[in-house]
Amino acid sequence: MGKRKGWLAAMRSDIDAVFDNDPAARSALEVVLTYSGVHAIWAHRVAHALYRRKWYFLARVISQVSRFMTGIEIHPGARIGERLFIDHGMGVVIGETCEIGDDVVLYQGVTLGGTGKEKGKRHPTIGSNVVVASGAKVLGSFTVGENSRIGANAVVLQEVPPDSTVVGIPGRVVRRNGQKVQNKLDHGNIPDPILELHRQLSAEVAELRGEVVRLREELAQERKSRPSEPTGHNQGAAREPEHA
């Protein structure tokens, strides 16, 4: 998170973030009046300022009113960077000790929460330029590296390196050649490790089946090439009788 801007400059950058991330936005007036994510962020800035001055009760009142109006719950203690964009936003929860970098995108149903009753830092730190897709849960005190993407409905319980993609339950990191993700809004186009594992297993099974067929053919060919042997009955008939 960079140097803090003034209130008006911060509000202007919040509006710009909407235009950068949402092609449906048509005018600044529309954004100011109708975007619940923007309303929740602005209410949080007021609540956070009060929280830092230890006016905890008033900060929580503002937070809860904002939650009632927008469907987005941001604890007043959370530290949020510049140009956060919350798309649709219904059901988004951001915990008390959560830290969010600059240019982060959160979709509806995202939870940035804790995993226990411990005191101190217990919520995640989200690096800059991170996208957390719909329904994803990031739970615990660890860092999600910059330029990473969290897939829809993933449950992330451990550290995420920068420039990574995380999918699944529990979340698994899938690197993309260590390169920065270029289109951060393309959160639907992410690899599926379960599907990749299924394809790998299917290929191995097909290879083993081919090997079994080859071995059977070799065995059949070997049996055909062997000379025929007399049966046990014929051997008994050909044996000379023994005399006492």
PDB file of C-alpha atoms in Angstrom:
ATOM      1  CA  MET A   1       0.000   0.000   0.000  1.00  0.00           C
ATOM      2  CA  GLY A   2       1.450   3.303  -1.096  1.00  0.00           C
ATOM      3  CA  LYS A   3       1.280   6.774   0.372  1.00  0.00           C
ATOM      4  CA  ARG A   4      -2.226   7.821   1.395  1.00  0.00           C
ATOM      5  CA  LYS A   5      -4.058  10.320  -0.761  1.00  0.00           C
ATOM      6  CA  GLY A   6      -6.472  13.005   0.380  1.00  0.00           C
ATOM      7  CA  TRP A   7     -10.154  12.130   0.699  1.00  0.00           C
ATOM      8  CA  LEU A   8     -11.200  13.614  -2.642  1.00  0.00           C
ATOM      9  CA  ALA A   9      -8.267  12.097  -4.518  1.00  0.00           C
ATOM     10  CA  ALA A  10      -9.001   8.697  -2.941  1.00  0.00           C
ATOM     11  CA  MET A  11     -12.679   8.921  -3.935  1.00  0.00           C
ATOM     12  CA  ARG A  12     -11.701   9.853  -7.477  1.00  0.00           C
ATOM     13  CA  SER A  13      -9.328   6.869  -7.712  1.00  0.00           C
ATOM     14  CA  ASP A  14     -12.092   4.593  -6.415  1.00  0.00           C
ATOM     15  CA  ILE A  15     -14.350   5.780  -9.227  1.00  0.00           C
ATOM     16  CA  ASP A  16     -11.542   5.306 -11.758  1.00  0.00           C
ATOM     17  CA  ALA A  17     -11.081   1.740 -10.508  1.00  0.00           C
ATOM     18  CA  VAL A  18     -14.689   0.992 -11.408  1.00  0.00           C
ATOM     19  CA  PHE A  19     -14.180   2.183 -14.988  1.00  0.00           C
ATOM     20  CA  ASP A  20     -10.936   0.199 -15.226  1.00  0.00           C
ATOM     21  CA  ASN A  21     -12.594  -3.048 -14.143  1.00  0.00           C
ATOM     22  CA  ASP A  22     -16.277  -2.884 -15.072  1.00  0.00           C
ATOM     23  CA  PRO A  23     -17.243  -2.391 -18.736  1.00  0.00           C
ATOM     24  CA  ALA A  24     -20.861  -1.845 -17.624  1.00  0.00           C
ATOM     25  CA  ALA A  25     -20.034   1.464 -15.915  1.00  0.00           C
ATOM     26  CA  ARG A  26     -21.307   4.361 -18.035  1.00  0.00           C
ATOM     27  CA  SER A  27     -20.863   7.536 -16.022  1.00  0.00           C
ATOM     28  CA  ALA A  28     -19.313   8.811 -12.810  1.00  0.00           C
ATOM     29  CA  LEU A  29     -22.776   9.782 -11.547  1.00  0.00           C
ATOM     30  CA  GLU A  30     -23.998   6.225 -12.042  1.00  0.00           C
ATOM     31  CA  VAL A  31     -20.997   4.880 -10.127  1.00  0.00           C
ATOM     32  CA  VAL A  32     -21.428   7.317  -7.245  1.00  0.00           C
ATOM     33  CA  LEU A  33     -25.146   6.659  -6.855  1.00  0.00           C
ATOM     34  CA  THR A  34     -25.560   2.960  -7.658  1.00  0.00           C
ATOM     35  CA  TYR A  35     -22.360   1.003  -6.988  1.00  0.00           C
ATOM     36  CA  SER A  36     -22.643  -0.673  -3.583  1.00  0.00           C
ATOM     37  CA  GLY A  37     -18.976  -1.667  -3.607  1.00  0.00           C
ATOM     38  CA  VAL A  38     -17.959   1.979  -3.832  1.00  0.00           C
ATOM     39  CA  HIS A  39     -20.392   2.914  -1.067  1.00  0.00           C
ATOM     40  CA  ALA A  40     -18.961   0.189   1.198  1.00  0.00           C
ATOM     41  CA  ILE A  41     -15.383   1.351   0.582  1.00  0.00           C
ATOM     42  CA  TRP A  42     -16.218   4.975   1.311  1.00  0.00           C
ATOM     43  CA  ALA A  43     -18.089   4.046   4.492  1.00  0.00           C
ATOM     44  CA  HIS A  44     -15.102   1.959   5.536  1.00  0.00           C
ATOM     45  CA  ARG A  45     -12.720   4.869   5.081  1.00  0.00           C
ATOM     46  CA  VAL A  46     -14.788   6.864   7.570  1.00  0.00           C
ATOM     47  CA  ALA A  47     -15.119   3.920   9.964  1.00  0.00           C
ATOM     48  CA  HIS A  48     -11.398   3.137   9.742  1.00  0.00           C
ATOM     49  CA  ALA A  49     -10.465   6.729  10.526  1.00  0.00           C
ATOM     50  CA  LEU A  50     -12.622   6.544  13.654  1.00  0.00           C
ATOM     51  CA  TYR A  51     -11.201   3.134  14.542  1.00  0.00           C
ATOM     52  CA  ARG A  52      -7.645   4.466  14.399  1.00  0.00           C
ATOM     53  CA  ARG A  53      -8.687   7.175  16.857  1.00  0.00           C
ATOM     54  CA  LYS A  54     -10.070   4.423  19.134  1.00  0.00           C
ATOM     55  CA  TRP A  55     -13.692   5.436  18.631  1.00  0.00           C
ATOM     56  CA  TYR A  56     -14.491   1.750  18.265  1.00  0.00           C
ATOM     57  CA  PHE A  57     -18.216   1.842  18.972  1.00  0.00           C
ATOM     58  CA  LEU A  58     -18.993   4.574  16.443  1.00  0.00           C
ATOM     59  CA  ALA A  59     -16.735   2.862  13.900  1.00  0.00           C
ATOM     60  CA  ARG A  60     -18.653  -0.398  14.328  1.00  0.00           C
ATOM     61  CA  VAL A  61     -21.993   1.393  14.022  1.00  0.00           C
ATOM     62  CA  ILE A  62     -20.938   2.874  10.683  1.00  0.00           C
ATOM     63  CA  SER A  63     -19.645  -0.530   9.585  1.00  0.00           C
ATOM     64  CA  GLN A  64     -22.927  -2.254  10.435  1.00  0.00           C
ATOM     65  CA  VAL A  65     -25.043   0.425   8.762  1.00  0.00           C
ATOM     66  CA  SER A  66     -22.903   0.011   5.660  1.00  0.00           C
ATOM     67  CA  ARG A  67     -23.367  -3.746   5.841  1.00  0.00           C
ATOM     68  CA  PHE A  68     -27.144  -3.331   6.067  1.00  0.00           C
ATOM     69  CA  MET A  69     -27.201  -0.950   3.081  1.00  0.00           C
ATOM     70  CA  THR A  70     -24.700  -2.717   0.795  1.00  0.00           C
ATOM     71  CA  GLY A  71     -24.519  -6.374   1.854  1.00  0.00           C
ATOM     72  CA  ILE A  72     -20.734  -5.942   2.254  1.00  0.00           C
ATOM     73  CA  GLU A  73     -19.154  -6.329   5.692  1.00  0.00           C
ATOM     74  CA  ILE A  74     -15.776  -4.664   6.216  1.00  0.00           C
ATOM     75  CA  HIS A  75     -14.453  -4.520   9.755  1.00  0.00           C
ATOM     76  CA  PRO A  76     -13.325  -0.982  10.668  1.00  0.00           C
ATOM     77  CA  GLY A  77      -9.886  -2.323  11.597  1.00  0.00           C
ATOM     78  CA  ALA A  78      -9.139  -3.688   8.124  1.00  0.00           C
ATOM     79  CA  ARG A  79      -6.470  -1.835   6.152  1.00  0.00           C
ATOM     80  CA  ILE A  80      -7.408  -1.283   2.523  1.00  0.00           C
ATOM     81  CA  GLY A  81      -5.169   0.067  -0.218  1.00  0.00           C
ATOM     82  CA  GLU A  82      -6.039   2.264  -3.181  1.00  0.00           C
ATOM     83  CA  ARG A  83      -8.374   1.452  -6.065  1.00  0.00           C
ATOM     84  CA  LEU A  84     -10.018  -1.592  -4.473  1.00  0.00           C
ATOM     85  CA  PHE A  85     -12.880  -2.756  -6.696  1.00  0.00           C
ATOM     86  CA  ILE A  86     -15.679  -4.867  -5.201  1.00  0.00           C
ATOM     87  CA  ASP A  87     -17.858  -6.131  -8.048  1.00  0.00           C
ATOM     88  CA  HIS A  88     -21.529  -6.706  -7.104  1.00  0.00           C
ATOM     89  CA  GLY A  89     -20.259  -7.335  -3.583  1.00  0.00           C
ATOM     90  CA  MET A  90     -23.157  -9.085  -1.895  1.00  0.00           C
ATOM     91  CA  GLY A  91     -21.811 -11.374   0.829  1.00  0.00           C
ATOM     92  CA  VAL A  92     -18.250 -10.032   0.844  1.00  0.00           C
ATOM     93  CA  VAL A  93     -16.653 -10.220   4.314  1.00  0.00           C
ATOM     94  CA  ILE A  94     -13.319  -8.603   5.240  1.00  0.00           C
ATOM     95  CA  GLY A  95     -11.943  -9.304   8.723  1.00  0.00           C
ATOM     96  CA  GLU A  96     -10.439  -6.994  11.326  1.00  0.00           C
ATOM     97  CA  THR A  97      -6.726  -7.635  10.763  1.00  0.00           C
ATOM     98  CA  CYS A  98      -6.972  -8.091   7.004  1.00  0.00           C
ATOM     99  CA  GLU A  99      -4.643  -6.000   4.838  1.00  0.00           C
ATOM    100  CA  ILE A 100      -5.392  -5.384   1.169  1.00  0.00           C
ATOM    101  CA  GLY A 101      -2.930  -3.905  -1.310  1.00  0.00           C
ATOM    102  CA  ASP A 102      -3.586  -1.635  -4.281  1.00  0.00           C
ATOM    103  CA  ASP A 103      -5.623  -2.477  -7.402  1.00  0.00           C
ATOM    104  CA  VAL A 104      -7.272  -5.554  -5.888  1.00  0.00           C
ATOM    105  CA  VAL A 105     -10.529  -6.967  -7.290  1.00  0.00           C
ATOM    106  CA  LEU A 106     -13.023  -8.870  -5.134  1.00  0.00           C
ATOM    107  CA  TYR A 107     -16.144 -10.531  -6.507  1.00  0.00           C
ATOM    108  CA  GLN A 108     -19.355 -11.395  -4.698  1.00  0.00           C
ATOM    109  CA  GLY A 109     -19.302 -13.887  -1.845  1.00  0.00           C
ATOM    110  CA  VAL A 110     -15.595 -13.507  -1.054  1.00  0.00           C
ATOM    111  CA  THR A 111     -14.489 -14.032   2.551  1.00  0.00           C
ATOM    112  CA  LEU A 112     -11.157 -12.769   3.854  1.00  0.00           C
ATOM    113  CA  GLY A 113     -11.425 -14.291   7.304  1.00  0.00           C
ATOM    114  CA  GLY A 114      -9.647 -15.913  10.220  1.00  0.00           C
ATOM    115  CA  THR A 115      -9.477 -19.511  11.384  1.00  0.00           C
ATOM    116  CA  GLY A 116      -9.568 -19.251  15.169  1.00  0.00           C
ATOM    117  CA  LYS A 117      -9.921 -17.137  18.298  1.00  0.00           C
ATOM    118  CA  GLU A 118      -6.280 -16.121  18.548  1.00  0.00           C
ATOM    119  CA  LYS A 119      -5.451 -12.483  19.211  1.00  0.00           C
ATOM    120  CA  GLY A 120      -3.347 -10.322  16.940  1.00  0.00           C
ATOM    121  CA  LYS A 121      -2.958 -10.873  13.207  1.00  0.00           C
ATOM    122  CA  ARG A 122      -5.380 -13.610  12.196  1.00  0.00           C
ATOM    123  CA  HIS A 123      -6.622 -12.544   8.763  1.00  0.00           C
ATOM    124  CA  PRO A 124      -4.872 -12.680   5.377  1.00  0.00           C
ATOM    125  CA  THR A 125      -2.717 -10.064   3.705  1.00  0.00           C
ATOM    126  CA  ILE A 126      -3.686  -9.619   0.056  1.00  0.00           C
ATOM    127  CA  GLY A 127      -0.953  -8.272  -2.209  1.00  0.00           C
ATOM    128  CA  SER A 128      -1.461  -5.716  -4.952  1.00  0.00           C
ATOM    129  CA  ASN A 129      -3.077  -6.644  -8.288  1.00  0.00           C
ATOM    130  CA  VAL A 130      -4.760  -9.733  -6.848  1.00  0.00           C
ATOM    131  CA  VAL A 131      -8.128 -11.004  -8.082  1.00  0.00           C
ATOM    132  CA  VAL A 132     -10.314 -13.081  -5.769  1.00  0.00           C
ATOM    133  CA  ALA A 133     -13.164 -14.648  -7.744  1.00  0.00           C
ATOM    134  CA  SER A 134     -16.748 -15.324  -6.683  1.00  0.00           C
ATOM    135  CA  GLY A 135     -17.300 -17.357  -3.531  1.00  0.00           C
ATOM    136  CA  ALA A 136     -13.619 -17.817  -2.693  1.00  0.00           C
ATOM    137  CA  LYS A 137     -12.571 -18.066   0.961  1.00  0.00           C
ATOM    138  CA  VAL A 138      -9.118 -16.953   2.098  1.00  0.00           C
ATOM    139  CA  LEU A 139      -8.799 -17.982   5.734  1.00  0.00           C
ATOM    140  CA  GLY A 140      -5.857 -17.418   8.077  1.00  0.00           C
ATOM    141  CA  SER A 141      -2.902 -15.176   8.730  1.00  0.00           C
ATOM    142  CA  PHE A 142      -0.738 -15.508   5.619  1.00  0.00           C
ATOM    143  CA  THR A 143       0.057 -13.575   2.461  1.00  0.00           C
ATOM    144  CA  VAL A 144      -1.397 -13.900  -1.009  1.00  0.00           C
ATOM    145  CA  GLY A 145       1.393 -12.697  -3.270  1.00  0.00           C
ATOM    146  CA  GLU A 146       1.072  -9.898  -5.794  1.00  0.00           C
ATOM    147  CA  ASN A 147      -0.466 -10.519  -9.222  1.00  0.00           C
ATOM    148  CA  SER A 148      -2.114 -13.756  -8.060  1.00  0.00           C
ATOM    149  CA  ARG A 149      -5.606 -15.046  -8.808  1.00  0.00           C
ATOM    150  CA  ILE A 150      -7.888 -17.027  -6.550  1.00  0.00           C
ATOM    151  CA  GLY A 151     -10.383 -19.146  -8.492  1.00  0.00           C
ATOM    152  CA  ALA A 152     -14.114 -19.181  -7.843  1.00  0.00           C
ATOM    153  CA  ASN A 153     -15.149 -21.082  -4.683  1.00  0.00           C
ATOM    154  CA  ALA A 154     -11.539 -21.922  -3.792  1.00  0.00           C
ATOM    155  CA  VAL A 155     -10.699 -22.294  -0.098  1.00  0.00           C
ATOM    156  CA  VAL A 156      -7.200 -20.966   0.513  1.00  0.00           C
ATOM    157  CA  LEU A 157      -5.561 -21.965   3.799  1.00  0.00           C
ATOM    158  CA  GLN A 158      -1.871 -21.325   3.196  1.00  0.00           C
ATOM    159  CA  GLU A 159       0.657 -18.928   1.672  1.00  0.00           C
ATOM    160  CA  VAL A 160       0.313 -18.112  -2.015  1.00  0.00           C
ATOM    161  CA  PRO A 161       3.459 -17.102  -3.943  1.00  0.00           C
ATOM    162  CA  PRO A 162       3.337 -14.065  -6.263  1.00  0.00           C
ATOM    163  CA  ASP A 163       2.142 -14.539  -9.855  1.00  0.00           C
ATOM    164  CA  SER A 164       0.204 -17.697  -8.991  1.00  0.00           C
ATOM    165  CA  THR A 165      -3.251 -19.101  -9.574  1.00  0.00           C
ATOM    166  CA  VAL A 166      -5.069 -21.007  -6.831  1.00  0.00           C
ATOM    167  CA  VAL A 167      -8.011 -23.339  -7.409  1.00  0.00           C
ATOM    168  CA  GLY A 168      -9.873 -26.069  -5.547  1.00  0.00           C
ATOM    169  CA  ILE A 169     -10.768 -27.102  -2.002  1.00  0.00           C
ATOM    170  CA  PRO A 170      -8.387 -26.864  -0.300  1.00  0.00           C
ATOM    171  CA  GLY A 171      -6.712 -24.356  -2.565  1.00  0.00           C
ATOM    172  CA  ARG A 172      -3.794 -25.593  -4.680  1.00  0.00           C
ATOM    173  CA  VAL A 173      -1.288 -23.302  -6.310  1.00  0.00           C
ATOM    174  CA  VAL A 174      -0.893 -23.646 -10.072  1.00  0.00           C
ATOM    175  CA  ARG A 175       2.040 -21.696 -11.466  1.00  0.00           C
ATOM    176  CA  ARG A 176       1.917 -20.281 -14.974  1.00  0.00           C
ATOM    177  CA  ASN A 177       5.590 -20.436 -15.860  1.00  0.00           C
ATOM    178  CA  GLY A 178       6.297 -17.899 -13.133  1.00  0.00           C
ATOM    179  CA  GLN A 179       4.911 -15.131 -15.361  1.00  0.00           C
ATOM    180  CA  LYS A 180       2.606 -12.310 -14.398  1.00  0.00           C
ATOM    181  CA  VAL A 181      -1.022 -12.834 -15.348  1.00  0.00           C
ATOM    182  CA  GLN A 182      -1.776 -10.323 -18.085  1.00  0.00           C
ATOM    183  CA  ASN A 183      -5.583 -10.153 -18.040  1.00  0.00           C
ATOM    184  CA  LYS A 184      -6.566 -10.028 -14.388  1.00  0.00           C
ATOM    185  CA  LEU A 185     -10.288  -9.998 -15.159  1.00  0.00           C
ATOM    186  CA  ASP A 186     -10.085 -13.342 -16.971  1.00  0.00           C
ATOM    187  CA  HIS A 187     -10.702 -15.218 -13.725  1.00  0.00           C
ATOM    188  CA  GLY A 188     -12.811 -17.876 -15.457  1.00  0.00           C
ATOM    189  CA  ASN A 189      -9.903 -19.069 -17.610  1.00  0.00           C
ATOM    190  CA  ILE A 190      -7.820 -20.886 -15.014  1.00  0.00           C
ATOM    191  CA  PRO A 191      -6.348 -24.395 -15.020  1.00  0.00           C
ATOM    192  CA  ASP A 192      -8.189 -27.184 -13.224  1.00  0.00           C
ATOM    193  CA  PRO A 193      -5.701 -29.491 -11.436  1.00  0.00           C
ATOM    194  CA  ILE A 194      -8.356 -32.194 -10.904  1.00  0.00           C
ATOM    195  CA  LEU A 195      -9.110 -32.279 -14.622  1.00  0.00           C
ATOM    196  CA  GLU A 196      -5.397 -32.327 -15.444  1.00  0.00           C
ATOM    197  CA  LEU A 197      -4.857 -35.236 -13.028  1.00  0.00           C
ATOM    198  CA  HIS A 198      -7.799 -37.108 -14.568  1.00  0.00           C
ATOM    199  CA  ARG A 199      -6.342 -36.620 -18.045  1.00  0.00           C
ATOM    200  CA  GLN A 200      -2.935 -37.801 -16.861  1.00  0.00           C
ATOM    201  CA  LEU A 201      -4.386 -40.926 -15.225  1.00  0.00           C
ATOM    202  CA  SER A 202      -6.493 -41.671 -18.320  1.00  0.00           C
ATOM    203  CA  ALA A 203      -3.388 -41.445 -20.508  1.00  0.00           C
ATOM    204  CA  GLU A 204      -1.467 -43.788 -18.193  1.00  0.00           C
ATOM    205  CA  VAL A 205      -4.336 -46.307 -18.148  1.00  0.00           C
ATOM    206  CA  ALA A 206      -4.496 -46.252 -21.950  1.00  0.00           C
ATOM    207  CA  GLU A 207      -0.736 -46.828 -22.104  1.00  0.00           C
ATOM    208  CA  LEU A 208      -0.962 -49.763 -19.680  1.00  0.00           C
ATOM    209  CA  ARG A 209      -3.818 -51.299 -21.697  1.00  0.00           C
ATOM    210  CA  GLY A 210      -1.696 -51.054 -24.829  1.00  0.00           C
ATOM    211  CA  GLU A 211       1.176 -52.734 -23.015  1.00  0.00           C
ATOM    212  CA  VAL A 212      -1.094 -55.585 -21.843  1.00  0.00           C
ATOM    213  CA  VAL A 213      -2.359 -56.136 -25.409  1.00  0.00           C
ATOM    214  CA  ARG A 214       1.207 -56.194 -26.710  1.00  0.00           C
ATOM    215  CA  LEU A 215       2.313 -58.722 -24.083  1.00  0.00           C
ATOM    216  CA  ARG A 216      -0.674 -60.951 -24.848  1.00  0.00           C
ATOM    217  CA  GLU A 217       0.169 -60.910 -28.562  1.00  0.00           C
ATOM    218  CA  GLU A 218       3.807 -61.769 -27.825  1.00  0.00           C
ATOM    219  CA  LEU A 219       2.749 -64.632 -25.551  1.00  0.00           C
ATOM    220  CA  ALA A 220       0.345 -66.007 -28.134  1.00  0.00           C
ATOM    221  CA  GLN A 221       3.049 -65.804 -30.816  1.00  0.00           C
ATOM    222  CA  GLU A 222       5.520 -67.604 -28.548  1.00  0.00           C
ATOM    223  CA  ARG A 223       3.043 -70.390 -27.873  1.00  0.00           C
ATOM    224  CA  LYS A 224       2.442 -70.881 -31.590  1.00  0.00           C
ATOM    225  CA  SER A 225       6.158 -71.144 -32.296  1.00  0.00           C
ATOM    226  CA  ARG A 226       6.771 -73.882 -29.692  1.00  0.00           C
ATOM    227  CA  PRO A 227       6.828 -77.580 -30.946  1.00  0.00           C
ATOM    228  CA  SER A 228       3.894 -79.623 -29.767  1.00  0.00           C
ATOM    229  CA  GLU A 229       4.678 -81.921 -26.819  1.00  0.00           C
ATOM    230  CA  PRO A 230       3.109 -85.381 -26.225  1.00  0.00           C
ATOM    231  CA  THR A 231       0.487 -85.542 -23.542  1.00  0.00           C
ATOM    232  CA  GLY A 232       0.910 -87.539 -20.345  1.00  0.00           C
ATOM    233  CA  HIS A 233      -1.334 -90.395 -21.672  1.00  0.00           C
ATOM    234  CA  ASN A 234       0.744 -90.904 -24.812  1.00  0.00           C
ATOM    235  CA  GLN A 235       3.950 -90.863 -22.776  1.00  0.00           C
ATOM    236  CA  GLY A 236       2.586 -93.681 -20.568  1.00  0.00           C
ATOM    237  CA  ALA A 237       1.603 -95.722 -23.592  1.00  0.00           C
ATOM    238  CA  ALA A 238       5.029 -95.399 -25.166  1.00  0.00           C
ATOM    239  CA  ARG A 239       6.887 -96.377 -21.977  1.00  0.00           C
ATOM    240  CA  GLU A 240       8.353 -99.952 -21.880  1.00  0.00           C
ATOM    241  CA  PRO A 241       6.723-102.242 -19.345  1.00  0.00           C
ATOM    242  CA  GLU A 242       8.851-102.939 -16.305  1.00  0.00           C
ATOM    243  CA  HIS A 243       9.530-106.495 -15.107  1.00  0.00           C
ATOM    244  CA  ALA A 244       9.867-107.493 -11.528  1.00  0.00           C
TER     245      ALA A 244
END
